[in-house]
Coordinates of C-alpha atoms in Angstrom, one line a residue:
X1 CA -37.5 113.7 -240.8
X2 CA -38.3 116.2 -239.0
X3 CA -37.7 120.2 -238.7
X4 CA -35.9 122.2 -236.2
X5 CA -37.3 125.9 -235.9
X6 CA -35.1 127.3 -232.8
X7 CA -31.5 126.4 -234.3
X8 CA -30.6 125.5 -238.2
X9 CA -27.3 123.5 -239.2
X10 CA -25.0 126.5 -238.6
X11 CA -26.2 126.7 -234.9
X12 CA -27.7 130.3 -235.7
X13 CA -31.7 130.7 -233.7
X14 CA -34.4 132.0 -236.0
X15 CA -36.4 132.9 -233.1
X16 CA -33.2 135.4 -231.5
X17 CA -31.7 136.7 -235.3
X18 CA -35.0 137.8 -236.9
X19 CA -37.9 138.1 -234.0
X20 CA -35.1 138.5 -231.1
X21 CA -37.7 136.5 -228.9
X22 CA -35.7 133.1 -228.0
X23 CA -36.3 133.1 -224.5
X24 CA -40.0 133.5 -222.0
X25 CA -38.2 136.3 -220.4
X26 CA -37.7 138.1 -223.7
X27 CA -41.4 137.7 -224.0
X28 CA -42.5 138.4 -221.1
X29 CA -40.7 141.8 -221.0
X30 CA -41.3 143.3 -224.0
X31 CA -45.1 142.5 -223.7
X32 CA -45.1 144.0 -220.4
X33 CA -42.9 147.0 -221.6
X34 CA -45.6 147.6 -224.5
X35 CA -48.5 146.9 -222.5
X36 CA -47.2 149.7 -220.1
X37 CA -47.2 151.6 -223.2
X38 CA -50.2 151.2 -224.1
X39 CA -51.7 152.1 -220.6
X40 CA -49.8 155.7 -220.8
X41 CA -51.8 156.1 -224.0
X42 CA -55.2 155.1 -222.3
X43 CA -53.9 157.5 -219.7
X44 CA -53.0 160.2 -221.6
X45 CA -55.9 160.0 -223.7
X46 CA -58.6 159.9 -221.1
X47 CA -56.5 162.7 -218.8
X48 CA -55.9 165.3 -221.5
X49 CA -52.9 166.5 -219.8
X50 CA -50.4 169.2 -220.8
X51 CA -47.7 167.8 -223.2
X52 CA -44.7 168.6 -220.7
X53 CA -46.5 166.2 -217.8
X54 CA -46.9 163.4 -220.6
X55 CA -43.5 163.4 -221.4
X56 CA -42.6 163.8 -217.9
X57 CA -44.7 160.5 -217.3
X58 CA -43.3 158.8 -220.0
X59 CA -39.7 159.1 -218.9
X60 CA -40.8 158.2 -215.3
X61 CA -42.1 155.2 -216.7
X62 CA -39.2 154.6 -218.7
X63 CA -36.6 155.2 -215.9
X64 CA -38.3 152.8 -213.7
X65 CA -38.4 149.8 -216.0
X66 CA -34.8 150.4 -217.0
X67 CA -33.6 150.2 -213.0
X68 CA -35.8 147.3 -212.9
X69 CA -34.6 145.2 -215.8
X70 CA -30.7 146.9 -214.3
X71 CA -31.5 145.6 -210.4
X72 CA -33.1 142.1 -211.5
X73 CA -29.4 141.3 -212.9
X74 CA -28.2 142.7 -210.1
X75 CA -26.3 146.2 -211.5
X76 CA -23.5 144.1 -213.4
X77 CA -20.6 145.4 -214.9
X78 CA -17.3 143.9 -216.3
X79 CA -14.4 145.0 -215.1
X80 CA -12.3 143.5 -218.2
X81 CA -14.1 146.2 -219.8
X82 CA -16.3 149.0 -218.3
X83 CA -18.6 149.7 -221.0
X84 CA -19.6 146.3 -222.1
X85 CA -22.8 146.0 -220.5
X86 CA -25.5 143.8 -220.9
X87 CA -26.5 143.6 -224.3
X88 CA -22.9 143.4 -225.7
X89 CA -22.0 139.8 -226.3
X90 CA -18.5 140.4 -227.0
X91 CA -15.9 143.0 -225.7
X92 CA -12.3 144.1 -227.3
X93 CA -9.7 141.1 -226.3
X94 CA -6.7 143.7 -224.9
X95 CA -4.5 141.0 -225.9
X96 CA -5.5 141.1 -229.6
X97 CA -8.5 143.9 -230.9
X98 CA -9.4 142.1 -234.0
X99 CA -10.2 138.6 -232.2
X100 CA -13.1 139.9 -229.5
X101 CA -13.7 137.8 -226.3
X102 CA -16.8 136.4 -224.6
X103 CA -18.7 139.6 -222.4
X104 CA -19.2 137.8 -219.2
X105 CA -22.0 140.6 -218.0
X106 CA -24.1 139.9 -221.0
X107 CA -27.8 138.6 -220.7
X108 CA -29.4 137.0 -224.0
X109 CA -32.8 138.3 -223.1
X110 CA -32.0 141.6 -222.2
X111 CA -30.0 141.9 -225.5
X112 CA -33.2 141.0 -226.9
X113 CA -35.4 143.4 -225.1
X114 CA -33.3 145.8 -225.8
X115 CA -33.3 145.2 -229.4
X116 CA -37.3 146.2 -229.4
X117 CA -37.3 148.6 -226.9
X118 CA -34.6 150.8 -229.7
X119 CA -37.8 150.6 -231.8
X120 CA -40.4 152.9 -230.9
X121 CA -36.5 155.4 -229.9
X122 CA -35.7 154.4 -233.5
X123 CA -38.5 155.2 -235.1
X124 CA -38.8 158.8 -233.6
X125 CA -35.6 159.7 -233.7
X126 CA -35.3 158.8 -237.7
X127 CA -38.7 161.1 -238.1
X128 CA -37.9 164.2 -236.4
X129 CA -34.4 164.2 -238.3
X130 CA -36.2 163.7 -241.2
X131 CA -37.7 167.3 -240.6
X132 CA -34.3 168.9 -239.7
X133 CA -33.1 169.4 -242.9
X134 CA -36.6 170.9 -244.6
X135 CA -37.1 172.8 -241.3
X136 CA -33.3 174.2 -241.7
X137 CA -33.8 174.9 -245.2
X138 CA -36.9 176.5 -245.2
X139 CA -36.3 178.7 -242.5
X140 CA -33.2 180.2 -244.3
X141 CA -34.6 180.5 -247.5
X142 CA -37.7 182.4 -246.1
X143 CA -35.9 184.5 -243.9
X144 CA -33.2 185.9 -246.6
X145 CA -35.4 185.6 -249.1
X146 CA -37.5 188.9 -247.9
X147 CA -37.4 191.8 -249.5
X148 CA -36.0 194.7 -247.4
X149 CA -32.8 195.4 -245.0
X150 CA -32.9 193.1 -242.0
X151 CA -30.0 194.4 -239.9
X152 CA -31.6 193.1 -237.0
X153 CA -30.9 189.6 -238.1
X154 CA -27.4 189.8 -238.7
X155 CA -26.5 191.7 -235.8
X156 CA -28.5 189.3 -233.6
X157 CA -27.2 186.2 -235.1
X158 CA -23.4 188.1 -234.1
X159 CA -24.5 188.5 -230.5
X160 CA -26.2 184.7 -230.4
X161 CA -22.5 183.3 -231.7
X162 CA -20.6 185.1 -229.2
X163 CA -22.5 184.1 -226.4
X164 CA -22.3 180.8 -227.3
X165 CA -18.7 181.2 -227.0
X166 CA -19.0 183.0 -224.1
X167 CA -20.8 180.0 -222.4
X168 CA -18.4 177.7 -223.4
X169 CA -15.5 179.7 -222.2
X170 CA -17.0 180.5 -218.7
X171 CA -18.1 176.8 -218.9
X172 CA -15.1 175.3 -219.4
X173 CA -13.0 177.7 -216.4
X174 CA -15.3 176.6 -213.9
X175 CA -15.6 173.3 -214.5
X176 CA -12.3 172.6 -214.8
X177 CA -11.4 174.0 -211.4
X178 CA -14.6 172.0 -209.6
X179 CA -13.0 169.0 -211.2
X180 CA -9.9 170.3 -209.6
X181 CA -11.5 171.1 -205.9
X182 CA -12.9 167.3 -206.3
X183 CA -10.1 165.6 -207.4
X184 CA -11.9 163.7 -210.1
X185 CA -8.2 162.1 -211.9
X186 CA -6.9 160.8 -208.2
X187 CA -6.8 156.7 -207.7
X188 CA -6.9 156.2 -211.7
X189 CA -3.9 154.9 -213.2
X190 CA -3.6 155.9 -217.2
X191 CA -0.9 155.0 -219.5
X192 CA 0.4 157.3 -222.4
X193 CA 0.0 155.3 -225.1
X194 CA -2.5 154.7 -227.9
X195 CA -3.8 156.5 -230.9
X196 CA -6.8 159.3 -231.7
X197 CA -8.5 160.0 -234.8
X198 CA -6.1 163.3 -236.2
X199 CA -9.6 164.3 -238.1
X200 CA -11.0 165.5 -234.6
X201 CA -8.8 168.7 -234.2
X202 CA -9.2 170.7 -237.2
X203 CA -7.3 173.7 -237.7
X204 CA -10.2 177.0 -237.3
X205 CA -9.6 177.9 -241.3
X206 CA -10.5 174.2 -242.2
X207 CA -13.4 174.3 -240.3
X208 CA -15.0 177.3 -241.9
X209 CA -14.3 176.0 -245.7
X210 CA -15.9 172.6 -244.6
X211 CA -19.0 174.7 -244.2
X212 CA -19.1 175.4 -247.9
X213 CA -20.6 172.4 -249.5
X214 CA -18.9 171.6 -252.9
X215 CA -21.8 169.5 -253.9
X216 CA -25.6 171.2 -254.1
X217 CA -27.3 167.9 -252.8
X218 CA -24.9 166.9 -250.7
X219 CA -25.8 168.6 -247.5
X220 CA -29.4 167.1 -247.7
X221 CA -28.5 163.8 -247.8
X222 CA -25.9 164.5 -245.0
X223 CA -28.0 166.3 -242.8
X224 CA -25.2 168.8 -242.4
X225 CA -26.8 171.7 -240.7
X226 CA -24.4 174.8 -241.6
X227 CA -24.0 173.5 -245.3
X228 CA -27.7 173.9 -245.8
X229 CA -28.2 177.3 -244.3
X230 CA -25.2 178.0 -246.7
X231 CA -27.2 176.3 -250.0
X232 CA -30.5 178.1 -248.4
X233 CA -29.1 181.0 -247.5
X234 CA -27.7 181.3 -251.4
X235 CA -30.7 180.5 -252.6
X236 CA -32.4 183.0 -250.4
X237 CA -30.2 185.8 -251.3
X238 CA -31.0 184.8 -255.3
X239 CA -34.5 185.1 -254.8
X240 CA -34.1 188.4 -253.0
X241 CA -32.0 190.0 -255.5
X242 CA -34.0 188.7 -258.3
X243 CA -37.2 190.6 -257.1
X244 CA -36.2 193.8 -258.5
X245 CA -36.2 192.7 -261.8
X246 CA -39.1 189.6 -261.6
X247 CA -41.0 190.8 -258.5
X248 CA -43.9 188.9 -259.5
X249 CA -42.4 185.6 -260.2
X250 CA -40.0 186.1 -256.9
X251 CA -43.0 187.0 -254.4
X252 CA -44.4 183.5 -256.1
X253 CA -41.0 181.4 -254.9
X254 CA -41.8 183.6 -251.4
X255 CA -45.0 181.8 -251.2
X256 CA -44.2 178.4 -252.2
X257 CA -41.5 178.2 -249.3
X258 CA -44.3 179.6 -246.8
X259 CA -46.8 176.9 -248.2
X260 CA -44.3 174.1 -247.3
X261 CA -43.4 175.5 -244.2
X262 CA -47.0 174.8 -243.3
X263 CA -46.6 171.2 -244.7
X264 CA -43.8 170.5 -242.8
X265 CA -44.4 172.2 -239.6
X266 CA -47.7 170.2 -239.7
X267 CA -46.0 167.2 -240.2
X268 CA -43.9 167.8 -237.4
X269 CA -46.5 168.7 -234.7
X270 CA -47.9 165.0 -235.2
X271 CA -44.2 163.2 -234.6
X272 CA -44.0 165.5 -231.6
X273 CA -47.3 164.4 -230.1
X274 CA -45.5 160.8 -230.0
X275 CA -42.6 162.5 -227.9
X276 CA -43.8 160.9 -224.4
X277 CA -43.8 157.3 -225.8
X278 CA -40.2 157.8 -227.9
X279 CA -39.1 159.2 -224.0
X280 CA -40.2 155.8 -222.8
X281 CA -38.7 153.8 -224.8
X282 CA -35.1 156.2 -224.7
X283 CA -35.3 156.3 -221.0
X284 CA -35.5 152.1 -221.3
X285 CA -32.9 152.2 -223.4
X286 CA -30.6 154.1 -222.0
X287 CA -30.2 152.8 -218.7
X288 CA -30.2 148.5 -219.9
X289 CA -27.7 149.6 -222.9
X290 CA -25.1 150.8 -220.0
X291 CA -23.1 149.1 -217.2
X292 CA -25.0 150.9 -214.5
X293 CA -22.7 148.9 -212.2
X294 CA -19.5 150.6 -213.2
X295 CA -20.9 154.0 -211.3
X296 CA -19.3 152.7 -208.3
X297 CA -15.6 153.0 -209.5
X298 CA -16.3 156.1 -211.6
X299 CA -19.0 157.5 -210.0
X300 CA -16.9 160.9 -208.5
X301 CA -16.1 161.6 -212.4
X302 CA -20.2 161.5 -213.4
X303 CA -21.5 163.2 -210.6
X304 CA -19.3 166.3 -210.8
X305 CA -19.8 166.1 -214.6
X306 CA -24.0 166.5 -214.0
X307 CA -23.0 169.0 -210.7
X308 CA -21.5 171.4 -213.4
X309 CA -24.2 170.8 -215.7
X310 CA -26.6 172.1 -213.3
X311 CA -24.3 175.5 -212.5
X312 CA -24.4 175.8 -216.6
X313 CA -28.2 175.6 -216.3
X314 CA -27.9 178.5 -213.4
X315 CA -25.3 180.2 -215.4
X316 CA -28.0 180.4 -218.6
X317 CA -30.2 181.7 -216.2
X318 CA -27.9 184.2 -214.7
X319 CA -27.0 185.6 -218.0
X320 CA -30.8 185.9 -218.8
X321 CA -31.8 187.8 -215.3
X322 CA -28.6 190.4 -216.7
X323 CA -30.1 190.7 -220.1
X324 CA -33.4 191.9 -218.7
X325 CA -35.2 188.4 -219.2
X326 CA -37.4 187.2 -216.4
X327 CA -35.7 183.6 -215.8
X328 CA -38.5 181.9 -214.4
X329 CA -41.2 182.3 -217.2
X330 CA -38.7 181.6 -219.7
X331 CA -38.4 178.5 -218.3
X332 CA -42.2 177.7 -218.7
X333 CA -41.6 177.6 -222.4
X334 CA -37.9 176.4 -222.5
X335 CA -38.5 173.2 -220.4
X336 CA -39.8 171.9 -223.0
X337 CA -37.0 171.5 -225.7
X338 CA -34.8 170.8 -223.1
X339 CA -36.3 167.9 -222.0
X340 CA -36.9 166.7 -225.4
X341 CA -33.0 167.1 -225.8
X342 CA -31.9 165.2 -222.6
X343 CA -34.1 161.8 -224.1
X344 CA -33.0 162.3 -227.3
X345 CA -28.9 163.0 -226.5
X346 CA -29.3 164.9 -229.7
X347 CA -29.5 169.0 -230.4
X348 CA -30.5 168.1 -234.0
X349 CA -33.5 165.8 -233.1
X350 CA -34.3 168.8 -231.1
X351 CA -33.8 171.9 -233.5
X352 CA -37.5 172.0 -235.2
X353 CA -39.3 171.7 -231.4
X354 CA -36.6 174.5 -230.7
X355 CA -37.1 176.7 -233.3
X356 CA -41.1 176.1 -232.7
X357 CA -40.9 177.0 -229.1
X358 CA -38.4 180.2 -229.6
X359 CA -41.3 181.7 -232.2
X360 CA -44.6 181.1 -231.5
X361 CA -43.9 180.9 -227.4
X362 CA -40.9 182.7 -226.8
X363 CA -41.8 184.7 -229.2
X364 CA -38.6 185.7 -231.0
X365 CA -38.9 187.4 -234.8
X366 CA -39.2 184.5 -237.3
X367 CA -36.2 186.0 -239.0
X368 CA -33.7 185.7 -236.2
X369 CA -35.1 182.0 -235.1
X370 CA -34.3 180.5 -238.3
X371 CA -30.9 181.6 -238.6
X372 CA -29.7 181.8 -234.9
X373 CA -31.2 178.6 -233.9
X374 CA -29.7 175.9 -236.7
X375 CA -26.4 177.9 -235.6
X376 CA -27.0 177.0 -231.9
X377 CA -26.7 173.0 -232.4
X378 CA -23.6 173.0 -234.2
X379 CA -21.2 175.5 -232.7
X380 CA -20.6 176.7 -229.3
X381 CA -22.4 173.9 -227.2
X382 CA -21.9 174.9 -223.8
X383 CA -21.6 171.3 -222.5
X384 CA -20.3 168.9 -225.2
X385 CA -17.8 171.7 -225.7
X386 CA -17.4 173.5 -222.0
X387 CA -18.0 171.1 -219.7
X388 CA -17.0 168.0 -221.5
X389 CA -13.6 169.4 -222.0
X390 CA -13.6 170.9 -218.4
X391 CA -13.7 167.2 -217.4
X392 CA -11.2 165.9 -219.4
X393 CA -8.9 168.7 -218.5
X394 CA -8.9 168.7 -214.6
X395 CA -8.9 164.8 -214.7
X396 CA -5.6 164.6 -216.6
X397 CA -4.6 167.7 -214.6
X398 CA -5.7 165.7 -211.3
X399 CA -4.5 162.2 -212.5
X400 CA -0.8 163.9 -212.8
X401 CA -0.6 164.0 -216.6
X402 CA -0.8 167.7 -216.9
X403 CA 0.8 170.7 -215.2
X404 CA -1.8 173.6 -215.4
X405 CA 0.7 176.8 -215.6
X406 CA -0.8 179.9 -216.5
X407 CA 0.7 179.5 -220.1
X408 CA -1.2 176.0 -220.2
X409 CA -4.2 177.3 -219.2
X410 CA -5.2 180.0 -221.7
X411 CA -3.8 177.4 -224.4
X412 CA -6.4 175.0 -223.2
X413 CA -8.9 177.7 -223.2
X414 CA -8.5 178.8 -226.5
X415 CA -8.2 175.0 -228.1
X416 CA -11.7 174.6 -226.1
X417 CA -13.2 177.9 -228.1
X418 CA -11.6 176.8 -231.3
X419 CA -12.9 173.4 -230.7
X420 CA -16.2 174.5 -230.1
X421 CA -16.9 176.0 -233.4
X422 CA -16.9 172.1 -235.5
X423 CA -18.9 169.8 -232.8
X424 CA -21.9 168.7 -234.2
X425 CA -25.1 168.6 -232.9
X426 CA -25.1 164.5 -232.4
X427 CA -24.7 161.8 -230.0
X428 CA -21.3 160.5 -228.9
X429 CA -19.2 163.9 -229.4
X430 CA -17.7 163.2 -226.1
X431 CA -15.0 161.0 -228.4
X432 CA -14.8 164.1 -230.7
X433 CA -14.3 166.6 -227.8
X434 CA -11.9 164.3 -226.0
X435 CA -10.1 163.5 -229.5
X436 CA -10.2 167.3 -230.1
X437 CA -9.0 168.6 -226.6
X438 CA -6.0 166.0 -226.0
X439 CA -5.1 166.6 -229.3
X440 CA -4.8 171.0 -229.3
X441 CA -3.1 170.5 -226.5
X442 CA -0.6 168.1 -227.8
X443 CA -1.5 165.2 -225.8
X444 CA -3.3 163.0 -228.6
X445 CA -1.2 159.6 -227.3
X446 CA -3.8 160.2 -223.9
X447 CA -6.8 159.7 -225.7
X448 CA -7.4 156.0 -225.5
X449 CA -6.8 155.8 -221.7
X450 CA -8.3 158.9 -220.9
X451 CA -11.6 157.9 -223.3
X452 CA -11.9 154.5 -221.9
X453 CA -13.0 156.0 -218.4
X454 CA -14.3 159.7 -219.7
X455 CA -16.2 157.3 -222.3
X456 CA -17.5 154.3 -220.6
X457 CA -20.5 156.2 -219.3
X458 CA -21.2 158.6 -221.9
X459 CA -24.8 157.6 -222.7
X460 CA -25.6 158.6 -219.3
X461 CA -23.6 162.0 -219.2
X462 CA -24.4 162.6 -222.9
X463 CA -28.2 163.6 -221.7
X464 CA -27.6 165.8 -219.6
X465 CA -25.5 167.6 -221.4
X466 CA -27.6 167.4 -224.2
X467 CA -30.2 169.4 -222.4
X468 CA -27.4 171.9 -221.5
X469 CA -26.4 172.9 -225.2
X470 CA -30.2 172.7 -225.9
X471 CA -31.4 175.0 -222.9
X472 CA -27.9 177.4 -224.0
X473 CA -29.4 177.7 -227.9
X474 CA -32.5 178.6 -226.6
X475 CA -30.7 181.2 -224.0
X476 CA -28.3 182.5 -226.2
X477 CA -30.7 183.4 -229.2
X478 CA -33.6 185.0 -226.6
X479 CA -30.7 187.2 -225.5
X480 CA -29.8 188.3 -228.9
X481 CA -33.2 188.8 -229.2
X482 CA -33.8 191.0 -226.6
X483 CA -30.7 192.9 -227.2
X484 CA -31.8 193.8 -231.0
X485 CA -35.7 194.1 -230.3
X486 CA -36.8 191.5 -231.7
X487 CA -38.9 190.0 -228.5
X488 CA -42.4 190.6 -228.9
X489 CA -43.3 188.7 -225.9
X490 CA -44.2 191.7 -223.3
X491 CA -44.2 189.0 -220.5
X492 CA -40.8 188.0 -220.1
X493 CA -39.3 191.4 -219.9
X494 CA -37.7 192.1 -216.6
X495 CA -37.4 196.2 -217.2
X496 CA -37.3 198.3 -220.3
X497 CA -34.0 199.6 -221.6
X498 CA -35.6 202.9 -221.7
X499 CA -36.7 203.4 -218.5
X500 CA -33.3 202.3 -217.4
X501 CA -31.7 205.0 -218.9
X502 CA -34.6 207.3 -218.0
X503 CA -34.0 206.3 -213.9
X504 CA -30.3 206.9 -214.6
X505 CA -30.5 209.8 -215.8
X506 CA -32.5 211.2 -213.2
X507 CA -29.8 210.1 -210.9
X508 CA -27.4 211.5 -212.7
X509 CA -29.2 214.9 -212.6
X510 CA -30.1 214.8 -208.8
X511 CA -26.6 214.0 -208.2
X512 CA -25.4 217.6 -210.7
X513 CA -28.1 219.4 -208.4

């Protein structure tokens, strides 16, 4: 007798389905992967360099093993299927979905590597959403909870919503017609058939009674970002309205939420000091979980989707210089965040460094931060929503499916604005925009073809947009805030309103004389 530890009598490995090491080159890559991991600790340590350099390290690291691990297997891709790659051991049979069939690109010990790699990505990405909701909540409840009119607030949240919307819609026009000028839809041959998920495209009055959550504890365990700031903001309103009668008791509450704001923000500050590592591991990730190889056929398609997500990143800046914001210190601060969003691919895993950055760098009142910024992950993303659907659009428009008349075009705009209010803050929405989009416009039966080429790549795309609808939160709510005085930071201030009108004035004068 004896005992077999790689493969038991149902031919399942030990060594591959609980320690996903069954081969030497699983081994030898994820001890050189955490080995290099440890070295940018060492590194980091002895160097005491600024936090935007380490992450920038880390996700040069990261993007260099993941091109490595990609050229070794020599950029595969199938082209049964463009977005198996090489960790999927099975893609959709077209002939029958429920039976799948063998993925020829796939690679055991990649799969494998991949598997740890996702751990350190895991791992972060679980703890900073695990400070999302508190931060949220907290941030609400303190800011409506103080005693005193605060029409600041509200008006500035107004101005942060609309441009929001205002990005999307400028966004969305100009992408779509660089997606014309390119041609992006010409060469791909799309059927009109298949089905899409009806629960994308919500009518707007559905979307706004969504936001009121019918169950009090429900949002937490969610992590529903708008139903909390309704539960806090409820709560906050209580409190405030209760300290006429119980000041005492209510300034009490007041100080309990600012004593677990310091709890939590603590808490936070050490997750974010393992930022460069998590980048690592995403960067990593993120390139081996994707058929790299596929950029060849579809490459036109991704690289006017990042050229437009670099004119929304000038765009942002544009509106800033307008506003009276000096663009290029802003920056300093906003890099940041925006960074952190295009490793994570998620506006919620980036909200609490948001929100951190916006008040104590920034320097943005805490009152406006901690409502306009939640807001800024869940509604009016300028590239999940604008440029996403700016894609989609000229490529159906360009592949022959659409005809853009005037009438056709202000529909689609206005299904893009509508849309824009219910995205959440999450990785993947491109199937939600798409779903959304084809949908309004009455074109749901596209939505398989069209996602199976807008889709196959998302990963990739999905970070920089990410970084987009990060860097436009951070935009739209410094704006607001300089429009409603509620910038304190002296520094970024391109002129004064008041001298503005003083010089004008003068000219106006000299002009009467």
């Amino acid at each position: 007798m004896y005992f077999n530890l790689l493969y038991s009598s149902d031919n399942s490995n030990p060594l591959h389905d609980f320690l996903s090491i069954s081969t030497w080159q699983s081994l030898v890559s994820i001890v050189l992967f955490f080995g290099m991991m440890l070295l940018l600790w060492f590194w980091i340590k002895k160097t005491k360099m600024r936090f935007i350099f380490r992450v920038l390290l880390g996700l040069a690291v990261g993007l260099v093993f993941g091109i490595t691990v990609q050229a070794i297997n020599g950029f595969p891709y199938n082209t049964t299927d463009p977005s198996g790659s090489m960790i999927n051991p099975t893609i959709p049979n077209p002939n029958d979905p429920k039976n799948p069939i063998p993925n020829n690109v796939y690679v055991l010990w990649v799969h494998e590597f991949s598997i740890w790699v996702n751990l350190f990505r895991m791992l972060f990405l679980n703890a900073i959403l695990l400070m999302t909701v508190p931060v949220v909540f907290l941030a609400i409840a303190r800011a409506v909870s103080k005693p005193g009119k605060d029409a600041a607030s509200k008006k500035g949240t107004i101005i942060t919503i609309a441009i929001l919307l205002l990005n999307v819609a400028a966004m969305f026009i100009i992408t779509l017609f660089i997606g014309i000028a390119f041609n992006i839809g010409n060469g791909f041959t799309i059927s009109g058939s298949g089905s899409y998920d009806k629960t994308a495209s919500k009518p707007l009055p559905e979307i706004i009674w969504d936001y009121v959550p019918s169950n009090f504890v429900a949002p937490f365990f969610l992590g529903a970002i708008i139903p909390v700031m309704v539960v806090a903001g409820l709560i906050g309103l209580a409190v405030k309205k209760s300290s006429k009668k119980h000041p005492e008791d209510m300034q009490k509450i007041r100080d309990g939420f600012d004593r677990w704001w310091t709890v939590i923000m603590s808490c936070l500050m050490f997750i974010i000091k393992l930022m460069p590592y998590a980048v690592m591991s995403m960067i990593t990730y993120a390139i081996i979980s994707r058929p790299i190889g596929y950029l060849a056929q579809i490459g036109i398609v991704i690289g006017v989707g990042y050229l437009c997500l670099i004119v929304a990143l000038i765009w942002h800046s544009l509106l800033l210089t307008l506003s009276g914001i000096n663009p290029f210190k802003w920056w300093k601060f906003a890099i940041k965040p925006v960074i952190q969003g295009f490793t994570t691919q998620s506006s919620n895993a980036t909200l609490p460094l948001t929100m951190e950055v916006l008040k104590d760098e920034i320097k943005v009142k805490e009152n406006l931060v901690g409502i306009s910024a939640p807001l800024t992950t869940t509604m009016g993303l300028t590239a999940c929503a604008g440029v996403q659907a700016g894609i989609i659009v000229s490529f159906i428009v360009t592949a022959g499916l659409f005809d853009l008349t005037v009438a056709n075009f202000f529909i689609a705009l206005i299904v893009v604005v509508v849309a824009s209010l219910g995205i959440a803050g999450v990785p993947g929405t491109a199937s939600v925009v798409t779903a959304g989009v084809l949908g309004g416009l009455g074109l749901g039966s596209l939505y398989v073809p069209v996602y199976a080429i807008i889709g196959a790549l998302d990963g990739l795309f999905d970070m920089g947009r990410t970084a987009v609808n990060v860097c436009g939160g951070l935009q739209a709510t410094t704006i607001a805030a300089r429009l409603t005085n509620s910038l304190d930071n002296e520094e970024l201030i391109l002129f004064k309103w008041s001298r503005l009108r003083r010089k004008q004035n003068r000219k106006k004068e000299s002009k009467q004389e």
